[in-house]
Short mmCIF file of C-alpha atoms in Angstrom, two decimals:
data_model
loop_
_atom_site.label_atom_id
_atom_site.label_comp_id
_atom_site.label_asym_id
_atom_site.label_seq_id
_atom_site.Cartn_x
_atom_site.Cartn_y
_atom_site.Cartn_z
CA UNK R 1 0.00 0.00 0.00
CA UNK R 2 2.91 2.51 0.92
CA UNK R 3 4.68 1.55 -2.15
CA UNK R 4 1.16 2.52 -4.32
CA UNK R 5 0.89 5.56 -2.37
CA UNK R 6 4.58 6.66 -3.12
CA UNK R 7 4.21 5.67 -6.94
CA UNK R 8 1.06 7.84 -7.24
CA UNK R 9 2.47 10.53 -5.39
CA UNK R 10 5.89 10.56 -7.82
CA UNK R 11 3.08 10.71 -11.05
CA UNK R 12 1.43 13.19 -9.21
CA UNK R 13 4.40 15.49 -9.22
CA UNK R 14 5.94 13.96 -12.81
CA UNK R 15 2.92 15.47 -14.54
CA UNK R 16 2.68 18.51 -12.36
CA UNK R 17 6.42 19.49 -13.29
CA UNK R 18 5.00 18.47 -17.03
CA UNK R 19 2.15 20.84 -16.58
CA UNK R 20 4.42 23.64 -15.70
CA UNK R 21 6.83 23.08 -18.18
CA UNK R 22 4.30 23.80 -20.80
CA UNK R 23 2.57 26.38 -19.39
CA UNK R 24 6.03 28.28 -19.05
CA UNK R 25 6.54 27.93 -22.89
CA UNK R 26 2.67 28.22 -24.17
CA UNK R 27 0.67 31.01 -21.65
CA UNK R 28 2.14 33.80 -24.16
CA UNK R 29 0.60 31.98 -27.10
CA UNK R 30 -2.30 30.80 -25.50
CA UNK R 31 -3.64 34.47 -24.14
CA UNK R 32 -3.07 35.76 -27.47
CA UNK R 33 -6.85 36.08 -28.67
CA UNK R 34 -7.24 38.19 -25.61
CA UNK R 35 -4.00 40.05 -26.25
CA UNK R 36 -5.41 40.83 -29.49
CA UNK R 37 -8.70 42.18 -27.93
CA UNK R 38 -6.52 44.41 -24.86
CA UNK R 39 -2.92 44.14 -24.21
CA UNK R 40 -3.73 44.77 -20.53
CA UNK R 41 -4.62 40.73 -20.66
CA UNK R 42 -0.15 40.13 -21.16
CA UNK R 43 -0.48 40.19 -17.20
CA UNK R 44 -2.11 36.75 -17.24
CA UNK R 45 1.33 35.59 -18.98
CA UNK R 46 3.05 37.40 -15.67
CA UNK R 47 0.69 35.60 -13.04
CA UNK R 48 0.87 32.18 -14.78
CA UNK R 49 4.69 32.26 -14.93
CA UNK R 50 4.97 33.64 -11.46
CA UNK R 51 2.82 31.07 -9.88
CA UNK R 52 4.21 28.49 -12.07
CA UNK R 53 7.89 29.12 -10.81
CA UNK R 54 6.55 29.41 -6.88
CA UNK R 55 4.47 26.18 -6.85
CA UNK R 56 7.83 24.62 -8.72
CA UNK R 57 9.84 25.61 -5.98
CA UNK R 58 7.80 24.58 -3.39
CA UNK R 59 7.07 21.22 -4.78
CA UNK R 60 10.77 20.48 -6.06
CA UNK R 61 13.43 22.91 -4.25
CA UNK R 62 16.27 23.44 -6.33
CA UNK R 63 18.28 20.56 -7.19
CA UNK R 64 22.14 19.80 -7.06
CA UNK R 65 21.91 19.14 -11.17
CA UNK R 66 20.28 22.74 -11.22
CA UNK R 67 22.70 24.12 -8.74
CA UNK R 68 26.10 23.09 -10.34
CA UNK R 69 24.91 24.48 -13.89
CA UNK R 70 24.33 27.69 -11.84
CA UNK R 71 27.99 27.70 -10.49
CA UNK R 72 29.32 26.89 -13.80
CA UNK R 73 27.16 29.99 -15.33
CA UNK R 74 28.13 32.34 -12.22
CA UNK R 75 31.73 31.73 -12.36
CA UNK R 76 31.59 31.77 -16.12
CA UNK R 77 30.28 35.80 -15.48
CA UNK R 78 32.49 36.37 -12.98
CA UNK R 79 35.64 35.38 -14.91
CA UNK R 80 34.01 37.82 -17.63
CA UNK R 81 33.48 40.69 -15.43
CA UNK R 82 37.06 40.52 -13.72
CA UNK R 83 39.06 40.49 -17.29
CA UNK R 84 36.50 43.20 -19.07
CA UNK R 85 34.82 45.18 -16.59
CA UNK R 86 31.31 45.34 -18.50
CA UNK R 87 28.52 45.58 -16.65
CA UNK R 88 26.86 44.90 -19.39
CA UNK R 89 26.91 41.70 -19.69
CA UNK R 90 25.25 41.47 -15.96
CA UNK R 91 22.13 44.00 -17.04
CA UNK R 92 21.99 42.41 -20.86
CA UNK R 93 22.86 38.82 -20.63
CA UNK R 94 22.81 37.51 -16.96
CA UNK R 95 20.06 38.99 -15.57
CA UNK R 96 17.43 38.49 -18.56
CA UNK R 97 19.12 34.76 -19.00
CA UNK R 98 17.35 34.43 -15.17
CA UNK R 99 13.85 34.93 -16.70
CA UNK R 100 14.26 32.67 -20.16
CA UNK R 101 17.18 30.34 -20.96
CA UNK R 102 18.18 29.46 -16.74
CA UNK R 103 14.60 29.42 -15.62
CA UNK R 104 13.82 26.56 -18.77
CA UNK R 105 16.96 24.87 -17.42
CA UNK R 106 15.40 24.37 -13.90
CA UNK R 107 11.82 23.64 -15.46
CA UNK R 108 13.81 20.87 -18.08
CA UNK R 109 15.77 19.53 -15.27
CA UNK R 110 12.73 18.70 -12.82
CA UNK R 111 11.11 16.48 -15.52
CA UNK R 112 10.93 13.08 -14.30
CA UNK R 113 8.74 10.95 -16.31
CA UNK R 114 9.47 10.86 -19.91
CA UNK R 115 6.00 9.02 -20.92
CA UNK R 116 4.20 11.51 -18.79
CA UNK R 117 6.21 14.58 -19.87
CA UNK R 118 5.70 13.85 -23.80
CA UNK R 119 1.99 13.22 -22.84
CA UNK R 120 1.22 16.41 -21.16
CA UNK R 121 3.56 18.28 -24.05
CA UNK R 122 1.13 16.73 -26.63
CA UNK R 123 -2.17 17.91 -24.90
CA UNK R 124 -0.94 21.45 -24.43
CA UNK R 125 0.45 21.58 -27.33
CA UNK R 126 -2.94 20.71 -29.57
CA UNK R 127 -4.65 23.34 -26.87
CA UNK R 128 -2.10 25.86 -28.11
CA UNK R 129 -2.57 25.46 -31.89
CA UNK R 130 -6.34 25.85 -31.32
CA UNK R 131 -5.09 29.52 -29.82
CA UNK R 132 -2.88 30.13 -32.24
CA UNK R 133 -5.68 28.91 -35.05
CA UNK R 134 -8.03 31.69 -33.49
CA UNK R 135 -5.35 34.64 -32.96
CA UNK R 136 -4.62 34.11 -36.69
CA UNK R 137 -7.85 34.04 -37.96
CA UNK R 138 -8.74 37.44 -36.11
CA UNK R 139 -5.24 38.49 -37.33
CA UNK R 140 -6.43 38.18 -41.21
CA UNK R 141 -9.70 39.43 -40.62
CA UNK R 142 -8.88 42.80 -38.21
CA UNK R 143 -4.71 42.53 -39.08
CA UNK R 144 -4.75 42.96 -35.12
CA UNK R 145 -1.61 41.82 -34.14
CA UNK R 146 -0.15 40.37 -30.78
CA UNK R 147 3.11 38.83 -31.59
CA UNK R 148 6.07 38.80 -34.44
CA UNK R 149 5.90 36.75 -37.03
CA UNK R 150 9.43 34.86 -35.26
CA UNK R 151 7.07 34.23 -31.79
CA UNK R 152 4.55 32.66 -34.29
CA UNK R 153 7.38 30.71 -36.04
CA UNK R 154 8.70 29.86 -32.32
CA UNK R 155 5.68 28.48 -31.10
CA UNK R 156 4.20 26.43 -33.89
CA UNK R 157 7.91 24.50 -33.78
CA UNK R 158 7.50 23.95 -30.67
CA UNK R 159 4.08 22.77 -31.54
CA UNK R 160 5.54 20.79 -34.42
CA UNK R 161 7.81 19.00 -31.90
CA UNK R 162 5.40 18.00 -30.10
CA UNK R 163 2.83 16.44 -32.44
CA UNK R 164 6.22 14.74 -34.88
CA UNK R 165 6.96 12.76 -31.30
CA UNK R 166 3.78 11.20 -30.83
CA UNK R 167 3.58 10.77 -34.72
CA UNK R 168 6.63 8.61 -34.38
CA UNK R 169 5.34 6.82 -31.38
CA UNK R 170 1.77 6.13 -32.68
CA UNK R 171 1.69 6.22 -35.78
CA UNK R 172 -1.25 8.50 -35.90
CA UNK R 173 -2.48 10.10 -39.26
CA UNK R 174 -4.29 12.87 -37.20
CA UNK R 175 -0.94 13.80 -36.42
CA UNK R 176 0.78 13.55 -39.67
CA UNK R 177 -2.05 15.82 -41.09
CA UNK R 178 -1.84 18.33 -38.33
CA UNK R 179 2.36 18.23 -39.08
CA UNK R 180 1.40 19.32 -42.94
CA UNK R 181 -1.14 22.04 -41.19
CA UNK R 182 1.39 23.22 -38.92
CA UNK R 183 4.19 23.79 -41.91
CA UNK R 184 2.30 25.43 -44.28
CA UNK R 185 0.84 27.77 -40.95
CA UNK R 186 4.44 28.36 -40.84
CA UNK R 187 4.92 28.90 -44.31
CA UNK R 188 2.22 31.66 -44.56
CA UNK R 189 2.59 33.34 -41.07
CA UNK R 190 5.96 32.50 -39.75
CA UNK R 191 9.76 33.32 -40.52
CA UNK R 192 11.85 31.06 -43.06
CA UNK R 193 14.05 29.70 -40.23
CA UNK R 194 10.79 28.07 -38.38
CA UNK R 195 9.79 25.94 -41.51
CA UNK R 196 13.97 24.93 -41.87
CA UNK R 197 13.80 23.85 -37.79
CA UNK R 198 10.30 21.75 -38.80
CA UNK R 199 11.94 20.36 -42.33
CA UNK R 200 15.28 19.26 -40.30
CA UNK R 201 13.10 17.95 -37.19
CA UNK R 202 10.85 15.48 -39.73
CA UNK R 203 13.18 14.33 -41.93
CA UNK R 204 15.50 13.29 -38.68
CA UNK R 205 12.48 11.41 -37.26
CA UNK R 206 11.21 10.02 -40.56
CA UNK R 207 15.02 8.52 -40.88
CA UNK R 208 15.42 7.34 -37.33
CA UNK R 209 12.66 4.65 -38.21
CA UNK R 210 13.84 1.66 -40.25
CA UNK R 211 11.33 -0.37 -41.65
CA UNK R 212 10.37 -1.73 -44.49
CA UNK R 213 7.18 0.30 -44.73
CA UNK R 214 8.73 3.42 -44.20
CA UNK R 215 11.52 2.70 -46.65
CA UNK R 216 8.96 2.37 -49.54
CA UNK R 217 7.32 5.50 -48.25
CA UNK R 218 10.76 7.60 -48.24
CA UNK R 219 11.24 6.14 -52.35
CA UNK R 220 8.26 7.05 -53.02
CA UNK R 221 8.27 10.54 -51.96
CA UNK R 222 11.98 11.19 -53.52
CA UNK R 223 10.23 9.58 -56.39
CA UNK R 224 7.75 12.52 -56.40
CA UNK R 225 9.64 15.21 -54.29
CA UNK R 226 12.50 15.70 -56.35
CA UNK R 227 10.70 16.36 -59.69
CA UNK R 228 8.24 18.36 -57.85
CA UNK R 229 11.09 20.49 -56.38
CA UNK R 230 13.42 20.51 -59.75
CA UNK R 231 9.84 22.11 -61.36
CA UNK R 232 9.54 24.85 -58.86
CA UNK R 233 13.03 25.80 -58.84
CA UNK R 234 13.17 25.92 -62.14
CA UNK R 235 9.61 27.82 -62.48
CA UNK R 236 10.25 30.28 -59.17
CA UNK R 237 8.98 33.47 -61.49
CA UNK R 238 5.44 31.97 -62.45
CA UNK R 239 5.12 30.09 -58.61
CA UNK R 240 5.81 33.75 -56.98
CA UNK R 241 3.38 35.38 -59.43
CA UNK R 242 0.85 32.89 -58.73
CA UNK R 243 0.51 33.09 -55.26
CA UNK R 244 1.63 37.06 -55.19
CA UNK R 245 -2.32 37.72 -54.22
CA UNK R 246 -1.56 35.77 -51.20
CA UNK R 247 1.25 38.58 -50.10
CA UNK R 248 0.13 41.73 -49.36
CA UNK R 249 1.47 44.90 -50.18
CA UNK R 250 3.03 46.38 -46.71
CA UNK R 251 4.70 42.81 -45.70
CA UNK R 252 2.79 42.68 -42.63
CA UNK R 253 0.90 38.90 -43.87
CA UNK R 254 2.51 35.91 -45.31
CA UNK R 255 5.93 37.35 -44.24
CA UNK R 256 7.54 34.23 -44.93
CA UNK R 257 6.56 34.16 -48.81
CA UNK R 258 7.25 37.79 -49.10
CA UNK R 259 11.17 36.75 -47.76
CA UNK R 260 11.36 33.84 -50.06
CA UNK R 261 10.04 36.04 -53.05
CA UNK R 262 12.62 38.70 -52.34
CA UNK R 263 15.22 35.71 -52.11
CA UNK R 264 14.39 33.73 -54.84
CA UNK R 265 13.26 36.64 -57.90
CA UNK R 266 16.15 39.12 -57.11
CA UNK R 267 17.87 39.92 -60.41
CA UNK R 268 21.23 39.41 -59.54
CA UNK R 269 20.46 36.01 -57.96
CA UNK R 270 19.73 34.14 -54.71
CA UNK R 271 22.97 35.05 -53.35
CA UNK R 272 21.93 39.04 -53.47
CA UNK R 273 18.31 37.63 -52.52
CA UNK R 274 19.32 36.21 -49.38
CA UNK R 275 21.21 39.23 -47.96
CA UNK R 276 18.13 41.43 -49.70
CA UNK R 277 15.68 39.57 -47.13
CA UNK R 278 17.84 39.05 -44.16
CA UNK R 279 16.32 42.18 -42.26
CA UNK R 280 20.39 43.44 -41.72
CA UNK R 281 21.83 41.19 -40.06
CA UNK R 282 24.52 40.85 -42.89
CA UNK R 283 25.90 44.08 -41.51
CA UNK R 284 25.91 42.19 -38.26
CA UNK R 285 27.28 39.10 -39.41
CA UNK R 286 30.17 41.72 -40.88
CA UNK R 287 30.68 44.24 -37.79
CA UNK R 288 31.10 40.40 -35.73
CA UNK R 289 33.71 39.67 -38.18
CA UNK R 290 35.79 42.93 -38.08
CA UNK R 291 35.10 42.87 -34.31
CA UNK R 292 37.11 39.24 -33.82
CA UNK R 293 39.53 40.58 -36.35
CA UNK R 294 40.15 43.95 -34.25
CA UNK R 295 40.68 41.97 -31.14
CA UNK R 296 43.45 40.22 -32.90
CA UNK R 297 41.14 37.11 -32.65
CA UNK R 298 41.41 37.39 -28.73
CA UNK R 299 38.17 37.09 -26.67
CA UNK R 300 36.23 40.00 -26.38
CA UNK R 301 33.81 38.69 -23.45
CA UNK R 302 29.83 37.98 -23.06
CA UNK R 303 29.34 41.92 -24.54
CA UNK R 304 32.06 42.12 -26.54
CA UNK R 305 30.06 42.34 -29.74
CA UNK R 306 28.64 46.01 -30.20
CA UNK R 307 26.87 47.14 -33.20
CA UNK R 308 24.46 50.71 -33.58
CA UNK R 309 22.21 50.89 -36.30
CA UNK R 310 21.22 54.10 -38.51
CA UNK R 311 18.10 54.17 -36.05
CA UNK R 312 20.28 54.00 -33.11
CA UNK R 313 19.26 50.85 -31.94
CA UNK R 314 21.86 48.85 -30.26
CA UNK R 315 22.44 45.23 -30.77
CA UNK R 316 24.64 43.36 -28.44
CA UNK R 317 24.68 39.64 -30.31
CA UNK R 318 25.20 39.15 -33.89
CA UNK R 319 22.08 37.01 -34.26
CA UNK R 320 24.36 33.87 -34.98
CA UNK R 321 26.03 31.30 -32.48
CA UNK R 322 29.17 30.77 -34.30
CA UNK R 323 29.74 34.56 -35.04
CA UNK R 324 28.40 35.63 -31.15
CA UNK R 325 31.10 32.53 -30.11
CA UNK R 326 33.94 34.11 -32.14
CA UNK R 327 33.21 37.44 -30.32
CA UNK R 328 32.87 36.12 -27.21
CA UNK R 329 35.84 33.18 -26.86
CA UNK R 330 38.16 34.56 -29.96
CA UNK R 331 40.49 31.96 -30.98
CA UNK R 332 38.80 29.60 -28.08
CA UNK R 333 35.39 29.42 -29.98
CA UNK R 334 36.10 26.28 -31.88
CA UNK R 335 37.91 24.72 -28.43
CA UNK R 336 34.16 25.75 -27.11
CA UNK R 337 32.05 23.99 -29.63
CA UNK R 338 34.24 21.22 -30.22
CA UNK R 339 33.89 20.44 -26.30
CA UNK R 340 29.89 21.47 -26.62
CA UNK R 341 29.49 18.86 -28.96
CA UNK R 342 31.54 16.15 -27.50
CA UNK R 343 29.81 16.69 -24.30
CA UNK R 344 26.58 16.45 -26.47
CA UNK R 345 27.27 13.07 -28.12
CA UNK R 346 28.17 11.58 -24.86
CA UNK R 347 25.39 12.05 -23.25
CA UNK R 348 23.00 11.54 -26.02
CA UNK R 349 25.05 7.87 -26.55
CA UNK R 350 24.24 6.80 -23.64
CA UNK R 351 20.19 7.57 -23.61
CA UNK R 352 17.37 5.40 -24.28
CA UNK R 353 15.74 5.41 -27.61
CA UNK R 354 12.58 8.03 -26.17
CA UNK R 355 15.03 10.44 -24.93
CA UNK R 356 17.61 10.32 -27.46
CA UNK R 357 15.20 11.24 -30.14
CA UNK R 358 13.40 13.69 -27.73
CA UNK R 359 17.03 15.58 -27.34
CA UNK R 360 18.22 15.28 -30.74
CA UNK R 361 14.77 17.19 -32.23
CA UNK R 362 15.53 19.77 -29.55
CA UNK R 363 19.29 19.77 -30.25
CA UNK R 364 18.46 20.77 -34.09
CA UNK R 365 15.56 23.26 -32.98
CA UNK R 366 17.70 25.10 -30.68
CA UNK R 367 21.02 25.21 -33.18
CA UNK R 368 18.91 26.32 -36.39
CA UNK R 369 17.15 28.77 -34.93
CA UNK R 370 20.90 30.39 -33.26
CA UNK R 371 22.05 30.40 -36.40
CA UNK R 372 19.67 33.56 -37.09
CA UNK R 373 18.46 34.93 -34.21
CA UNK R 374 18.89 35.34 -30.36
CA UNK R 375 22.11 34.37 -28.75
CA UNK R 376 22.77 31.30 -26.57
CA UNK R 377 22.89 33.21 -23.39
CA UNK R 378 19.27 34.15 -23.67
CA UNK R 379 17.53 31.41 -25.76
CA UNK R 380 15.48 29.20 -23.81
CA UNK R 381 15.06 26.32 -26.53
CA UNK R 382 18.84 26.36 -25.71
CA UNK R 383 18.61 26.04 -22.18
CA UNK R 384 15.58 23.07 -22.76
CA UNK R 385 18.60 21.83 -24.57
CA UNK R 386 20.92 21.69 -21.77
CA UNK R 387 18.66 20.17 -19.71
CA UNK R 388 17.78 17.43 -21.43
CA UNK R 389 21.13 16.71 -22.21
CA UNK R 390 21.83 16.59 -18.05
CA UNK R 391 18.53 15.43 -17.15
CA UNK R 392 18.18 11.82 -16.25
CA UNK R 393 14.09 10.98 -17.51
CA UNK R 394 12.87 7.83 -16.58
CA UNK R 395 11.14 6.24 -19.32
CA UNK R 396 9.42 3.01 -20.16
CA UNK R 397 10.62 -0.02 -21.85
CA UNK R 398 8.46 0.19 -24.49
CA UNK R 399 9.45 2.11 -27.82
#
């Protein structure tokens, strides 16, 4: 009986910790219908999170696992602070890190049941996508918006994730439909880099399974894929002129088609295209660049990058991990990743089939979408990342 009692109770808290895991990530994209109708309703996001991290704390503590990557992160700032004396890495970095990538860390990390976890992730997840459904059909109608086009991109990938696991579990067609839904949702609403985190996700799932079944399948659709895709490359002008109704004139809807347009139909090629649609950041990318090379490819610290636009805004990442690693470590950045990714491989080598797949999807979401936005200081898909590379999730036998 004490034994039943303690098993129920563990549950109990395995899809409470579940619960507030998702509601961390999804509250912002679930109130946005009402954010759309008063953006006094964003405190609901506030209250959520707020009681979500107290009732966490209460019912967990802080663990040692949550602890140690705190020290590591603390010294790691410290060091920083005592060789470049910016502050600004403790008001830019550090402190907003607290509230995103370090609070999904401690959220990741108190995840014990994997079944449970993936469960919960699936149910929220379908409740989001009905919110996100309804903010964007009030968005086309009114053009009332609530969130960028990159938080509708970040949420429907996490979305995607959600739905491609339980795909691959089940084998459910609901799901495979919905995973067509969610792409082209991203397609017409989202930023290119969402639909290239959702392409990379599937085809790593579809590739993991080996059978028979799903080896016909995967002939089949290179059989038809690869002229479809040879046709549209080939035909870009007439597809763009086709569906140019579908883009409006000021940009604001289908933002993703309007960026592949501008890539794809620029007259001096895709190359021009490409830094035509990148919204700048290929004078980031370049002030990162002269930046290392100034510092004679010494570190420059957590704030070492620095760039000021014609506006006067200030950015203080270059909106790519390799480049914001370059500025930050110098000459140590590949020492860093190399050790990132060993550390990575390890621990994903020595995970159970559920988790390993569960970490690998993550470990692509979080890397594509660094590669064009946010830095890894601040990202919490990166800091989901880290935890479930340190987290230890008990799953069942079953695959």
């Amino acid at each position: 009986m004490n034994e039943y009692k303690m098993s129920k109770v563990n549950t109990n808290k395995s899809m409470f910790n579940s619960k507030i895991w998702c509601l961390i990530i999804y509250i912002q994209y679930m109130t946005l219908p009402l954010k759309q109708v008063s953006s006094r309703f964003v405190i609901l996001d506030f209250l959520v999170v707020g009681a979500g991290i107290i009732l966490s704390l209460l019912v967990n503590g802080v663990s040692k696992k949550f602890l140690k990557y705190l020290l590591i992160i603390l010294i790691v700032y410290l060091i920083d602070f005592l060789l470049f004396r910016n502050t600004t890495s403790i008001s830019f970095f550090l402190i907003p890190m607290i509230k995103s990538s370090l609070l999904m860390l401690y959220c990741t990390l108190s995840l014990d049941k994997l079944d449970d976890f993936e469960s919960v992730y699936y149910k929220y997840s379908l409740m989001t996508l009905c919110s996100v459904l309804v903010y964007l059909a009030i968005y086309i109608t009114t053009g009332i918006s609530a969130t960028s086009h990159m938080g509708i991109g970040n949420v429907l990938t996490f979305i995607f994730i959600a739905i491609l696991i339980n795909q691959y579990r089940f084998n459910k067609r609901l799901d495979f439909v919905l995973l067509l839904v969610i792409i082209a949702l991203t397609l017409f609403f989202a930023n290119r880099m969402a639909i290239i985190s959702e392409l990379s996700c599937f085809l790593f799932v579809v590739n993991y399974k080996k059978s028979l079944n799903l080896i016909v399948k995967r002939v089949f659709i290179l059989i038809v894929a690869v002229p479809c895709f040879a046709l549209l490359i080939t035909n870009l002008d007439k597809f763009f002129m086709l569906i140019s109704p579908l883009i409006d004139t000021n940009g604001e809807m289908y933002y993703s088609l309007m960026k592949f347009q501008r890539m794809f139909t620029n007259s001096d090629g895709i190359f021009a295209g490409l830094i035509q649609s990148s919204s700048g950041r290929n004078l980031l990318y370049d002030q990162a660049l002269l930046l290392f090379k100034e510092s004679s490819f010494f570190p420059r610290g957590i704030a070492g990058f620095y760039y000021q636009d014609v506006s006067g805004y200030i950015f203080r990442y270059p909106h790519n991990i390799f480049l914001e690693m370059l500025t930050t470590f110098g000459f140590l950045a590949p020492l860093v990743f190399v050790m990132f990714i060993a550390y990575s491989s390890i621990r994903i080598s020595k995970m159970k089939n559920q988790q390993k797949i569960l970490t690998i999807v993550f470990f692509i979401f979080s890397i594509t979408k660094l590669l064009v936005s946010s830095s890894f200081w601040l990202a919490p898909s990166f800091g989901i990342l880290i935890g479930l590379l340190g987290s230890n999730l008990r799953e069942s036998d079953k695959v």
